[in-house]
Amino acid sequence: MRSLLFDAPYGAGLPDVEGLRQRLRGELVEPGGPSYEAARRVWNGAVDKRPALIAYCTGADDVIAAIGFARSTGMLLAVRSGGHNVAGNCVCDGGLVIDLSRMKGISVDPQMRVVRAEAGLTLGEFDAATQAYGLATTMGVNGDTGIAGLTLGGGFGKLGRRFGLACDNLLAADVVTADGRLVRASSTENSDLFWGLRGGGGNFGVVTAFEYRLHPVGPDVLVGSFVYDQAQARDALRAYYAFSRAAPDEVSADAALVTAPSGERLFSISVCYSGPLEAGERTIVPLRSLCKPIEEKIAPVPYLQVQSAGDAVFPRGRRYYWKAQFLREITDAAIDALVEAYAAAPSVTALAVLQQVGGAIARVPATDTAYAARDAAYDCFPIAIWDDPADDAANMMWARQVWTAMRPFSTGAVYVNNLGDEGEDRIRAAYGPNYARLVALKNKYDPENLFRLNQNIRPKRGNES
Ligand SMILES: Cc1cc2nc3c(=O)[nH]c(=O)nc-3n(C[C@H](O)[C@H](O)[C@H](O)COP(=O)(O)OP(=O)(O)OC[C@H]3O[C@@H](n4cnc5c(N)ncnc54)[C@H](O)[C@@H]3O)c2cc1C
């Protein structure tokens, strides 16, 4: 019988890889093995890292063994669930990857409206399992995103304005801490850790399972799709702002500047109404009259279909780069800046996205959870998508230019899950008033910074101020 506490006698000698393999119930993948090339890949094709070991964990005991191995060898440690984060911190060169993607257990309690979900689930899998009971909770807009990284950073989605962020619906989590203990975090157990997990990312431990509150949703929601041509872009953006800022919490309205395959620039609005369908019709229809679209459709759509609608736009393996910031309002000057900056997009696949937040998200006090940017109304980010490494510089430069053009209109804060490798100032900006408390929590739970391949909250050393 395997002990849950890691106690391997790894010393100063060579890493005992065979010892780790013996301890794991899951597979240990090494360079040269038949599955290594696929195993080291992540969603963002621009991330090209070569870990020394990839441990496919099957339970908390495997995670404990892998953490013990990393600690005793001093090996760099990355943690991967959906492998979807744009920054690619879930893999590393030469280190150990703890991979939870094979941990897909999920169990719904329809009476209590609670779900227990293991960390390797994608949100497509999570949504399918909960919708079988007519239930859902806030998850993002792309089906193969991991629930783990999404929830730990906050978690926006079509239901966010009605029910709060994914992390606002988190009731408890099982966590393996840096010292190899399996603990439960909730409002009554390790409540400081529970606070940090709700937005603080992977800084405090490896979460093996999450428990969420669920809500009756669907099976259909009402979706309004509106497309405008280039000449209408400014008016349509004004219409989007007027409509979305006055919308009830059941509405989630996202928008994007996009390019048709013909090269024509377009603007599109996608409205999702998650309440009763008739009320949704009355709510969405007025958007038509604010600016007449060239194409429109308002129709009930299965919630599951809405949740996977973006999948084709963001397939695994292409190269991606984005740079995000929050807006509180969309002024005429901001509209001009966005439309002008988008016009220089280097490819037809480039987008400039506005994702609506606010509503129930904004009614949680900023210091109640590690996630702090409660006053934001929109997440604004250019997304560059391309395939040829020779185009890296042009695409990344364009996204940075759009970000710079929008900087005067930003709240200054950023969604931690949309951060790339942007430095400590941006991480501080993500956490605002909560940063000092996060550092204190890091000192308590991970003083050696074992979990540092993330948007890192650095622990404070003795004499640092
Ligand atoms: C196309 C696309 C669409 C997106 N849409 C949305 C959206 O609608 N709403 C939204 O909120 N976000 C969205 N995101 C952002 C998404 O929330 C983050 O990329 C998130 O980190 C993905 O989680 P993952 O488990 O797939 O990531 P991974 O890349 O596996 O992990 C990211 C980081 O999270 C940490 N981590 C992962 N698993 C664990 C774990 N089990 N325990 C502890 N730490 C862990 C690690 O630090 C890791 O580096 C989107 C991203 C993409 C690429």
Short mmCIF file of C-alpha atoms and ligand atoms in Angstrom, two decimals:
data_model
loop_
_atom_site.label_atom_id
_atom_site.label_comp_id
_atom_site.label_asym_id
_atom_site.label_seq_id
_atom_site.Cartn_x
_atom_site.Cartn_y
_atom_site.Cartn_z
CA MET A 1 0.00 0.00 0.00
CA ARG A 2 1.47 3.30 -1.08
CA SER A 3 1.83 6.01 1.56
CA LEU A 4 0.11 9.29 0.78
CA LEU A 5 3.06 11.12 2.26
CA PHE A 6 6.12 11.24 0.11
CA ASP A 7 9.10 9.88 2.00
CA ALA A 8 11.57 8.76 -0.64
CA PRO A 9 15.18 8.81 0.45
CA TYR A 10 16.35 10.87 -2.52
CA GLY A 11 19.68 12.31 -1.59
CA ALA A 12 22.27 14.43 -3.27
CA GLY A 13 23.01 11.77 -5.90
CA LEU A 14 21.52 11.27 -9.32
CA PRO A 15 17.74 11.68 -9.62
CA ASP A 16 16.16 8.30 -8.96
CA VAL A 17 13.95 8.29 -12.05
CA GLU A 18 13.27 4.57 -11.73
CA GLY A 19 12.20 5.13 -8.12
CA LEU A 20 9.73 7.77 -9.29
CA ARG A 21 8.44 5.47 -12.01
CA GLN A 22 7.85 2.73 -9.43
CA ARG A 23 5.92 5.10 -7.18
CA LEU A 24 3.65 6.48 -9.89
CA ARG A 25 0.47 4.71 -10.84
CA GLY A 26 0.46 6.88 -13.96
CA GLU A 27 2.88 6.94 -16.88
CA LEU A 28 6.29 8.63 -16.76
CA VAL A 29 7.36 9.91 -20.17
CA GLU A 30 10.98 10.69 -21.04
CA PRO A 31 12.75 12.07 -24.14
CA GLY A 32 13.19 9.38 -26.76
CA GLY A 33 10.03 7.53 -25.74
CA PRO A 34 7.35 6.98 -28.39
CA SER A 35 4.87 9.39 -26.82
CA TYR A 36 7.36 12.12 -25.87
CA GLU A 37 6.89 14.45 -28.85
CA ALA A 38 3.11 14.58 -28.41
CA ALA A 39 3.40 14.75 -24.63
CA ARG A 40 5.62 17.83 -24.60
CA ARG A 41 3.29 19.82 -26.88
CA VAL A 42 0.71 22.29 -25.59
CA TRP A 43 -2.15 24.24 -27.13
CA ASN A 44 0.06 27.18 -28.21
CA GLY A 45 2.27 25.91 -31.04
CA ALA A 46 4.73 28.74 -30.39
CA VAL A 47 5.69 27.02 -27.11
CA ASP A 48 8.49 24.54 -27.82
CA LYS A 49 9.87 23.20 -24.54
CA ARG A 50 11.62 19.89 -23.85
CA PRO A 51 10.99 18.64 -20.31
CA ALA A 52 13.22 15.91 -18.86
CA LEU A 53 10.22 14.08 -17.38
CA ILE A 54 6.46 14.23 -17.81
CA ALA A 55 4.52 12.50 -15.04
CA TYR A 56 0.94 11.69 -16.00
CA CYS A 57 -0.63 11.59 -12.56
CA THR A 58 -3.69 9.48 -11.81
CA GLY A 59 -4.41 10.72 -8.30
CA ALA A 60 -3.18 12.84 -5.42
CA ASP A 61 -0.69 10.12 -4.45
CA ASP A 62 1.05 10.45 -7.82
CA VAL A 63 1.16 14.24 -7.42
CA ILE A 64 2.69 13.83 -3.96
CA ALA A 65 5.34 11.49 -5.38
CA ALA A 66 6.18 13.90 -8.21
CA ILE A 67 6.38 16.90 -5.89
CA GLY A 68 8.67 14.95 -3.58
CA PHE A 69 10.89 14.08 -6.53
CA ALA A 70 11.10 17.71 -7.67
CA ARG A 71 11.93 18.90 -4.18
CA SER A 72 14.58 16.33 -3.50
CA THR A 73 16.30 16.77 -6.86
CA GLY A 74 15.88 20.53 -7.15
CA MET A 75 14.43 19.95 -10.60
CA LEU A 76 12.39 22.73 -12.18
CA LEU A 77 8.69 21.92 -11.81
CA ALA A 78 5.80 22.77 -14.14
CA VAL A 79 2.13 21.88 -13.61
CA ARG A 80 -0.19 21.17 -16.52
CA SER A 81 -3.90 20.45 -16.67
CA GLY A 82 -5.51 21.59 -19.94
CA GLY A 83 -2.18 22.83 -21.37
CA HIS A 84 -4.10 25.78 -22.77
CA ASN A 85 -2.49 28.81 -21.20
CA VAL A 86 -1.06 31.13 -23.84
CA ALA A 87 2.15 31.69 -21.82
CA GLY A 88 3.12 28.00 -21.92
CA ASN A 89 4.30 27.94 -18.30
CA CYS A 90 2.84 24.44 -17.93
CA VAL A 91 5.93 22.97 -19.60
CA CYS A 92 9.62 23.67 -19.14
CA ASP A 93 13.03 22.85 -20.57
CA GLY A 94 14.84 20.14 -18.67
CA GLY A 95 12.44 19.94 -15.73
CA LEU A 96 9.57 17.80 -14.49
CA VAL A 97 6.00 18.34 -15.68
CA ILE A 98 3.22 17.21 -13.38
CA ASP A 99 0.42 16.50 -15.84
CA LEU A 100 -3.12 16.08 -14.52
CA SER A 101 -4.86 15.75 -17.89
CA ARG A 102 -5.74 12.09 -17.30
CA MET A 103 -7.56 12.85 -14.05
CA LYS A 104 -11.07 13.23 -15.39
CA GLY A 105 -13.35 11.94 -12.65
CA ILE A 106 -16.55 13.98 -12.22
CA SER A 107 -19.57 13.43 -10.03
CA VAL A 108 -22.66 15.64 -9.95
CA ASP A 109 -25.03 15.84 -6.98
CA PRO A 110 -28.18 17.23 -8.66
CA GLN A 111 -30.05 17.61 -5.35
CA MET A 112 -27.36 19.69 -3.72
CA ARG A 113 -26.40 21.30 -7.06
CA VAL A 114 -22.76 20.58 -6.39
CA VAL A 115 -20.14 18.92 -8.60
CA ARG A 116 -16.80 17.39 -7.71
CA ALA A 117 -14.48 17.50 -10.70
CA GLU A 118 -10.91 16.30 -11.07
CA ALA A 119 -8.34 18.76 -12.35
CA GLY A 120 -7.72 17.14 -15.73
CA LEU A 121 -11.15 17.88 -17.13
CA THR A 122 -11.51 20.28 -19.99
CA LEU A 123 -14.41 22.65 -19.74
CA GLY A 124 -16.12 20.89 -22.65
CA GLU A 125 -16.08 17.67 -20.63
CA PHE A 126 -17.17 19.49 -17.48
CA ASP A 127 -20.06 21.26 -19.24
CA ALA A 128 -21.28 18.01 -20.84
CA ALA A 129 -21.34 16.19 -17.50
CA THR A 130 -23.18 18.97 -15.66
CA GLN A 131 -25.61 19.76 -18.50
CA ALA A 132 -26.78 16.14 -18.37
CA TYR A 133 -28.53 17.31 -15.18
CA GLY A 134 -29.62 20.66 -16.62
CA LEU A 135 -26.95 22.37 -14.52
CA ALA A 136 -23.88 24.50 -15.18
CA THR A 137 -21.48 26.92 -13.60
CA THR A 138 -19.34 29.64 -15.13
CA MET A 139 -16.64 28.29 -17.45
CA GLY A 140 -14.83 29.89 -20.40
CA VAL A 141 -15.65 30.00 -24.08
CA ASN A 142 -13.30 27.39 -25.53
CA GLY A 143 -14.10 23.71 -24.97
CA ASP A 144 -10.59 22.33 -24.59
CA THR A 145 -9.43 24.84 -21.96
CA GLY A 146 -8.65 23.15 -18.65
CA ILE A 147 -11.01 23.83 -15.75
CA ALA A 148 -7.97 23.92 -13.45
CA GLY A 149 -5.97 26.81 -14.85
CA LEU A 150 -9.15 28.69 -15.73
CA THR A 151 -10.62 28.45 -12.22
CA LEU A 152 -7.37 29.16 -10.40
CA GLY A 153 -6.93 32.41 -12.33
CA GLY A 154 -10.57 33.51 -11.96
CA GLY A 155 -12.63 32.13 -14.84
CA PHE A 156 -14.86 34.29 -17.07
CA GLY A 157 -17.55 32.95 -19.34
CA LYS A 158 -21.08 33.37 -20.63
CA LEU A 159 -22.54 32.84 -17.14
CA GLY A 160 -20.10 35.03 -15.27
CA ARG A 161 -22.18 38.17 -15.07
CA ARG A 162 -25.10 36.14 -13.70
CA PHE A 163 -23.36 33.70 -11.34
CA GLY A 164 -19.89 35.19 -10.82
CA LEU A 165 -16.51 33.86 -11.89
CA ALA A 166 -15.68 30.15 -11.91
CA CYS A 167 -13.66 30.80 -8.75
CA ASP A 168 -16.64 32.54 -7.14
CA ASN A 169 -18.54 29.26 -7.53
CA LEU A 170 -15.72 27.21 -6.06
CA LEU A 171 -16.76 25.55 -2.79
CA ALA A 172 -13.65 23.52 -2.02
CA ALA A 173 -10.47 22.13 -3.53
CA ASP A 174 -8.10 19.25 -2.79
CA VAL A 175 -4.56 20.60 -2.92
CA VAL A 176 -1.12 19.03 -2.66
CA THR A 177 1.11 21.65 -1.11
CA ALA A 178 4.84 22.21 -1.72
CA ASP A 179 5.71 20.10 1.34
CA GLY A 180 3.78 17.14 -0.10
CA ARG A 181 0.67 17.31 2.09
CA LEU A 182 -2.78 16.68 0.66
CA VAL A 183 -5.09 19.28 2.20
CA ARG A 184 -8.61 20.47 1.63
CA ALA A 185 -9.27 24.18 1.17
CA SER A 186 -12.73 25.69 1.66
CA SER A 187 -14.31 28.54 3.58
CA THR A 188 -13.94 26.46 6.77
CA GLU A 189 -10.74 24.47 6.12
CA ASN A 190 -7.45 26.21 5.34
CA SER A 191 -9.51 29.27 4.47
CA ASP A 192 -6.42 31.39 3.79
CA LEU A 193 -5.36 28.93 1.10
CA PHE A 194 -8.92 28.87 -0.25
CA TRP A 195 -8.77 32.66 -0.59
CA GLY A 196 -5.49 32.39 -2.55
CA LEU A 197 -6.71 29.64 -4.86
CA ARG A 198 -9.54 31.85 -6.08
CA GLY A 199 -7.45 33.88 -8.51
CA GLY A 200 -3.91 33.24 -7.29
CA GLY A 201 -3.18 30.69 -10.04
CA GLY A 202 -0.84 27.78 -9.45
CA ASN A 203 1.25 29.57 -6.82
CA PHE A 204 0.16 27.65 -3.73
CA GLY A 205 -0.02 23.98 -4.64
CA VAL A 206 -1.30 21.45 -7.14
CA VAL A 207 -5.08 21.18 -7.10
CA THR A 208 -6.23 17.65 -7.80
CA ALA A 209 -10.01 18.20 -7.50
CA PHE A 210 -12.47 21.08 -7.38
CA GLU A 211 -15.99 21.32 -5.97
CA TYR A 212 -18.32 23.89 -7.51
CA ARG A 213 -21.79 25.23 -6.94
CA LEU A 214 -24.09 24.59 -9.94
CA HIS A 215 -27.09 26.47 -11.32
CA PRO A 216 -30.01 25.48 -13.54
CA VAL A 217 -29.07 26.52 -17.10
CA GLY A 218 -30.39 25.59 -20.55
CA PRO A 219 -30.54 23.23 -22.29
CA ASP A 220 -30.98 26.19 -24.67
CA VAL A 221 -29.86 29.76 -24.22
CA LEU A 222 -30.71 32.63 -26.55
CA VAL A 223 -27.91 33.76 -28.82
CA GLY A 224 -27.82 36.90 -30.93
CA SER A 225 -25.09 37.19 -33.58
CA PHE A 226 -24.61 40.49 -35.40
CA VAL A 227 -22.09 41.31 -38.13
CA TYR A 228 -21.21 44.82 -39.35
CA ASP A 229 -19.00 45.93 -42.21
CA GLN A 230 -15.87 48.03 -41.91
CA ALA A 231 -17.63 51.34 -42.52
CA GLN A 232 -19.96 50.61 -39.61
CA ALA A 233 -17.28 49.52 -37.17
CA ARG A 234 -17.25 52.70 -35.08
CA ASP A 235 -21.05 53.02 -34.88
CA ALA A 236 -21.39 49.34 -34.16
CA LEU A 237 -18.84 49.56 -31.35
CA ARG A 238 -20.84 52.44 -29.89
CA ALA A 239 -23.99 50.33 -30.17
CA TYR A 240 -22.19 47.43 -28.48
CA TYR A 241 -21.12 49.65 -25.60
CA ALA A 242 -24.57 51.22 -25.15
CA PHE A 243 -26.26 47.82 -25.24
CA SER A 244 -23.83 45.88 -23.06
CA ARG A 245 -23.38 48.48 -20.32
CA ALA A 246 -27.17 48.62 -19.77
CA ALA A 247 -27.75 44.88 -20.11
CA PRO A 248 -29.04 42.69 -17.27
CA ASP A 249 -26.84 40.06 -15.65
CA GLU A 250 -28.30 37.29 -17.84
CA VAL A 251 -26.56 38.90 -20.81
CA SER A 252 -22.98 38.27 -21.75
CA ALA A 253 -22.01 40.30 -24.81
CA ASP A 254 -18.67 39.77 -26.46
CA ALA A 255 -17.43 41.54 -29.57
CA ALA A 256 -14.50 41.36 -31.95
CA LEU A 257 -12.91 43.11 -34.86
CA VAL A 258 -12.26 40.33 -37.34
CA THR A 259 -11.21 39.87 -40.97
CA ALA A 260 -13.09 37.82 -43.56
CA PRO A 261 -11.05 35.41 -45.73
CA SER A 262 -11.50 38.00 -48.53
CA GLY A 263 -9.56 40.51 -46.43
CA GLU A 264 -12.62 42.59 -45.59
CA ARG A 265 -12.54 43.96 -42.03
CA LEU A 266 -15.70 43.23 -40.04
CA PHE A 267 -17.04 43.78 -36.55
CA SER A 268 -19.12 41.14 -34.83
CA ILE A 269 -21.16 41.03 -31.64
CA SER A 270 -22.20 37.83 -29.93
CA VAL A 271 -24.85 38.11 -27.22
CA CYS A 272 -25.75 35.19 -24.99
CA TYR A 273 -28.85 35.41 -22.78
CA SER A 274 -28.95 32.62 -20.21
CA GLY A 275 -32.34 33.38 -18.60
CA PRO A 276 -35.85 32.54 -19.90
CA LEU A 277 -35.85 32.57 -23.72
CA GLU A 278 -38.83 34.97 -24.15
CA ALA A 279 -37.21 37.54 -21.89
CA GLY A 280 -34.02 37.10 -23.87
CA GLU A 281 -35.75 37.96 -27.12
CA ARG A 282 -37.08 41.21 -25.61
CA THR A 283 -33.61 42.01 -24.28
CA ILE A 284 -31.56 41.30 -27.40
CA VAL A 285 -33.84 42.66 -30.15
CA PRO A 286 -33.25 46.38 -29.36
CA LEU A 287 -29.57 45.97 -30.27
CA ARG A 288 -30.72 45.74 -33.91
CA SER A 289 -32.01 49.26 -33.94
CA LEU A 290 -28.85 50.80 -32.46
CA CYS A 291 -26.90 50.03 -35.62
CA LYS A 292 -28.30 47.97 -38.46
CA PRO A 293 -26.09 44.90 -39.06
CA ILE A 294 -25.33 43.41 -42.48
CA GLU A 295 -26.10 39.97 -41.00
CA GLU A 296 -27.96 38.92 -37.90
CA LYS A 297 -29.47 35.92 -36.25
CA ILE A 298 -31.28 35.57 -32.94
CA ALA A 299 -32.09 31.98 -32.04
CA PRO A 300 -32.11 29.47 -29.18
CA VAL A 301 -28.92 27.43 -29.19
CA PRO A 302 -27.93 24.55 -26.87
CA TYR A 303 -25.72 25.87 -24.08
CA LEU A 304 -23.19 23.14 -24.91
CA GLN A 305 -22.97 24.39 -28.48
CA VAL A 306 -22.42 27.96 -27.33
CA GLN A 307 -19.62 26.77 -25.08
CA SER A 308 -17.75 25.16 -27.96
CA ALA A 309 -18.51 27.83 -30.56
CA GLY A 310 -14.99 29.27 -30.39
CA ASP A 311 -13.16 25.96 -30.74
CA ALA A 312 -12.70 26.16 -34.50
CA VAL A 313 -11.15 29.63 -34.20
CA PHE A 314 -8.50 28.47 -31.71
CA PRO A 315 -7.30 25.00 -32.74
CA ARG A 316 -4.40 23.40 -30.92
CA GLY A 317 -0.97 23.76 -32.47
CA ARG A 318 -1.16 27.12 -34.23
CA ARG A 319 1.04 29.94 -32.97
CA TYR A 320 -0.70 32.43 -30.66
CA TYR A 321 0.19 35.65 -28.89
CA TRP A 322 -1.98 38.13 -27.06
CA LYS A 323 -1.70 40.99 -24.61
CA ALA A 324 -4.68 41.96 -22.51
CA GLN A 325 -5.92 44.73 -20.28
CA PHE A 326 -9.19 45.69 -18.65
CA LEU A 327 -11.41 48.61 -19.61
CA ARG A 328 -14.07 50.24 -17.44
CA GLU A 329 -15.74 52.02 -20.36
CA ILE A 330 -15.49 52.21 -24.14
CA THR A 331 -15.19 55.86 -25.02
CA ASP A 332 -15.27 57.27 -28.57
CA ALA A 333 -11.53 57.85 -28.32
CA ALA A 334 -11.04 54.20 -27.31
CA ILE A 335 -13.15 53.10 -30.27
CA ASP A 336 -11.05 55.17 -32.67
CA ALA A 337 -7.85 53.78 -31.20
CA LEU A 338 -9.03 50.17 -31.41
CA VAL A 339 -10.33 50.39 -34.98
CA GLU A 340 -7.17 52.14 -36.20
CA ALA A 341 -4.81 49.75 -34.44
CA TYR A 342 -6.71 46.70 -35.67
CA ALA A 343 -6.42 47.91 -39.27
CA ALA A 344 -2.70 47.03 -39.23
CA ALA A 345 -3.41 43.36 -38.39
CA PRO A 346 -0.80 41.18 -40.15
CA SER A 347 -3.11 38.28 -40.99
CA VAL A 348 -6.76 37.52 -41.67
CA THR A 349 -6.88 35.41 -38.51
CA ALA A 350 -5.99 38.29 -36.18
CA LEU A 351 -8.74 39.44 -33.79
CA ALA A 352 -9.28 42.30 -31.39
CA VAL A 353 -11.61 40.99 -28.72
CA LEU A 354 -13.81 42.63 -26.10
CA GLN A 355 -15.04 40.15 -23.49
CA GLN A 356 -17.70 41.54 -21.18
CA VAL A 357 -17.36 41.08 -17.43
CA GLY A 358 -19.07 43.00 -14.59
CA GLY A 359 -22.49 42.04 -13.20
CA ALA A 360 -22.23 39.48 -10.39
CA ILE A 361 -18.44 39.46 -10.80
CA ALA A 362 -18.35 43.13 -9.81
CA ARG A 363 -20.53 42.64 -6.73
CA VAL A 364 -17.90 40.59 -4.90
CA PRO A 365 -15.61 42.86 -2.88
CA ALA A 366 -12.11 43.01 -4.42
CA THR A 367 -10.44 41.64 -1.30
CA ASP A 368 -12.81 38.67 -0.80
CA THR A 369 -10.78 36.52 -3.21
CA ALA A 370 -7.28 36.75 -4.67
CA TYR A 371 -8.91 37.76 -7.98
CA ALA A 372 -9.02 41.53 -7.63
CA ALA A 373 -10.14 43.23 -10.85
CA ARG A 374 -13.80 43.40 -9.86
CA ASP A 375 -14.33 46.90 -11.26
CA ALA A 376 -13.50 45.92 -14.85
CA ALA A 377 -16.29 45.98 -17.43
CA TYR A 378 -14.46 44.54 -20.46
CA ASP A 379 -11.33 42.53 -21.09
CA CYS A 380 -9.73 43.94 -24.23
CA PHE A 381 -7.13 41.95 -26.09
CA PRO A 382 -5.69 41.63 -29.57
CA ILE A 383 -5.10 37.99 -30.54
CA ALA A 384 -2.49 37.16 -33.15
CA ILE A 385 -2.78 33.71 -34.76
CA TRP A 386 -0.29 32.41 -37.33
CA ASP A 387 1.68 29.30 -38.36
CA ASP A 388 5.12 30.21 -39.69
CA PRO A 389 7.81 30.98 -37.07
CA ALA A 390 9.20 33.51 -39.55
CA ASP A 391 6.09 35.60 -38.85
CA ASP A 392 6.56 35.62 -35.06
CA ALA A 393 7.99 39.12 -34.82
CA ALA A 394 5.35 40.80 -37.02
CA ASN A 395 2.46 39.18 -35.20
CA MET A 396 3.75 39.86 -31.72
CA MET A 397 4.62 43.43 -32.60
CA TRP A 398 1.12 44.07 -33.94
CA ALA A 399 -0.52 42.73 -30.76
CA ARG A 400 1.75 44.91 -28.63
CA GLN A 401 0.90 47.95 -30.77
CA VAL A 402 -2.82 47.40 -30.27
CA TRP A 403 -2.25 47.02 -26.55
CA THR A 404 -0.21 50.24 -26.45
CA ALA A 405 -2.89 52.11 -28.41
CA MET A 406 -5.51 51.00 -25.86
CA ARG A 407 -3.33 51.64 -22.83
CA PRO A 408 -4.72 55.16 -22.15
CA PHE A 409 -8.19 53.65 -21.72
CA SER A 410 -7.20 50.78 -19.46
CA THR A 411 -7.99 50.41 -15.76
CA GLY A 412 -4.31 49.44 -15.48
CA ALA A 413 -5.25 45.94 -14.37
CA VAL A 414 -5.02 42.69 -16.31
CA TYR A 415 -6.57 39.23 -16.12
CA VAL A 416 -3.84 36.96 -14.83
CA ASN A 417 -4.94 34.11 -17.13
CA ASN A 418 -4.35 36.33 -20.14
CA LEU A 419 -0.82 37.32 -19.15
CA GLY A 420 2.16 36.16 -21.16
CA ASP A 421 5.73 36.58 -19.99
CA GLU A 422 5.24 40.24 -19.05
CA GLY A 423 7.18 40.66 -15.82
CA GLU A 424 6.45 41.31 -12.16
CA ASP A 425 4.83 44.73 -12.61
CA ARG A 426 2.05 43.20 -14.65
CA ILE A 427 1.49 40.46 -12.06
CA ARG A 428 1.25 43.16 -9.39
CA ALA A 429 -1.20 45.00 -11.65
CA ALA A 430 -3.34 41.85 -11.87
CA TYR A 431 -3.59 41.56 -8.10
CA GLY A 432 -3.70 45.23 -7.08
CA PRO A 433 -4.73 45.50 -3.41
CA ASN A 434 -4.34 41.74 -2.86
CA TYR A 435 -0.70 41.45 -3.83
CA ALA A 436 0.82 41.83 -0.33
CA ARG A 437 -1.56 39.23 1.11
CA LEU A 438 -0.64 36.84 -1.72
CA VAL A 439 3.06 37.26 -0.90
CA ALA A 440 2.32 36.45 2.77
CA LEU A 441 0.39 33.36 1.67
CA LYS A 442 3.25 32.33 -0.61
CA ASN A 443 5.67 32.66 2.32
CA LYS A 444 3.44 30.31 4.29
CA TYR A 445 2.65 27.67 1.66
CA ASP A 446 5.61 27.78 -0.72
CA PRO A 447 8.51 29.72 0.82
CA GLU A 448 11.06 28.06 -1.51
CA ASN A 449 9.00 28.98 -4.58
CA LEU A 450 8.76 25.39 -5.80
CA PHE A 451 5.73 26.48 -7.84
CA ARG A 452 7.34 29.26 -9.81
CA LEU A 453 6.47 28.45 -13.41
CA ASN A 454 3.30 30.53 -13.36
CA GLN A 455 2.43 34.21 -12.99
CA ASN A 456 4.70 34.08 -10.04
CA ILE A 457 4.06 35.62 -6.64
CA ARG A 458 7.61 35.64 -5.35
CA PRO A 459 8.00 34.82 -1.64
CA LYS A 460 9.72 37.55 0.33
CA ARG A 461 13.24 36.74 1.53
CA GLY A 462 14.30 37.82 5.05
CA ASN A 463 15.42 41.43 4.44
CA GLU A 464 13.36 42.24 1.33
CA SER A 465 10.89 45.05 1.70
C1 LIG B 1 -8.51 29.99 -26.80
C2 LIG B 1 -8.60 30.37 -25.35
C3 LIG B 1 -9.78 30.81 -24.84
C4 LIG B 1 -9.86 31.18 -23.50
N1 LIG B 1 -11.05 31.64 -23.03
C5 LIG B 1 -11.15 31.94 -21.73
C6 LIG B 1 -12.40 32.35 -21.18
O1 LIG B 1 -13.40 32.42 -21.87
N2 LIG B 1 -12.44 32.66 -19.88
C7 LIG B 1 -11.34 32.59 -19.09
O2 LIG B 1 -11.45 32.88 -17.90
N3 LIG B 1 -10.15 32.22 -19.57
C8 LIG B 1 -10.03 31.90 -20.86
N4 LIG B 1 -8.82 31.51 -21.35
C9 LIG B 1 -7.65 31.56 -20.47
C10 LIG B 1 -7.56 30.29 -19.64
O3 LIG B 1 -8.34 30.46 -18.49
C11 LIG B 1 -6.11 30.04 -19.22
O4 LIG B 1 -5.34 29.83 -20.37
C12 LIG B 1 -5.96 28.88 -18.27
O5 LIG B 1 -4.70 28.97 -17.64
C13 LIG B 1 -6.06 27.55 -18.95
O6 LIG B 1 -6.08 26.51 -18.02
P1 LIG B 1 -5.37 25.11 -18.38
O7 LIG B 1 -5.57 24.18 -17.24
O8 LIG B 1 -5.81 24.66 -19.72
O9 LIG B 1 -3.88 25.62 -18.48
P2 LIG B 1 -2.44 25.00 -18.31
O10 LIG B 1 -1.63 25.62 -19.40
O11 LIG B 1 -2.44 23.53 -18.15
O12 LIG B 1 -2.01 25.64 -16.93
C14 LIG B 1 -1.79 27.02 -16.80
C15 LIG B 1 -1.13 27.28 -15.46
O13 LIG B 1 -2.08 27.03 -14.43
C16 LIG B 1 -1.44 26.38 -13.34
N5 LIG B 1 -2.11 25.09 -13.15
C17 LIG B 1 -2.68 24.31 -14.10
N6 LIG B 1 -3.25 23.25 -13.53
C18 LIG B 1 -3.05 23.35 -12.22
C19 LIG B 1 -3.42 22.56 -11.10
N7 LIG B 1 -4.13 21.45 -11.24
N8 LIG B 1 -3.05 22.96 -9.86
C20 LIG B 1 -2.33 24.09 -9.70
N9 LIG B 1 -1.95 24.88 -10.72
C21 LIG B 1 -2.31 24.51 -11.96
C22 LIG B 1 0.03 26.27 -13.68
O14 LIG B 1 0.71 27.37 -13.11
C23 LIG B 1 0.05 26.38 -15.18
O15 LIG B 1 1.23 26.94 -15.69
C24 LIG B 1 -8.72 31.11 -22.67
C25 LIG B 1 -7.52 30.65 -23.18
C26 LIG B 1 -7.45 30.28 -24.51
C27 LIG B 1 -6.14 29.80 -25.04
#
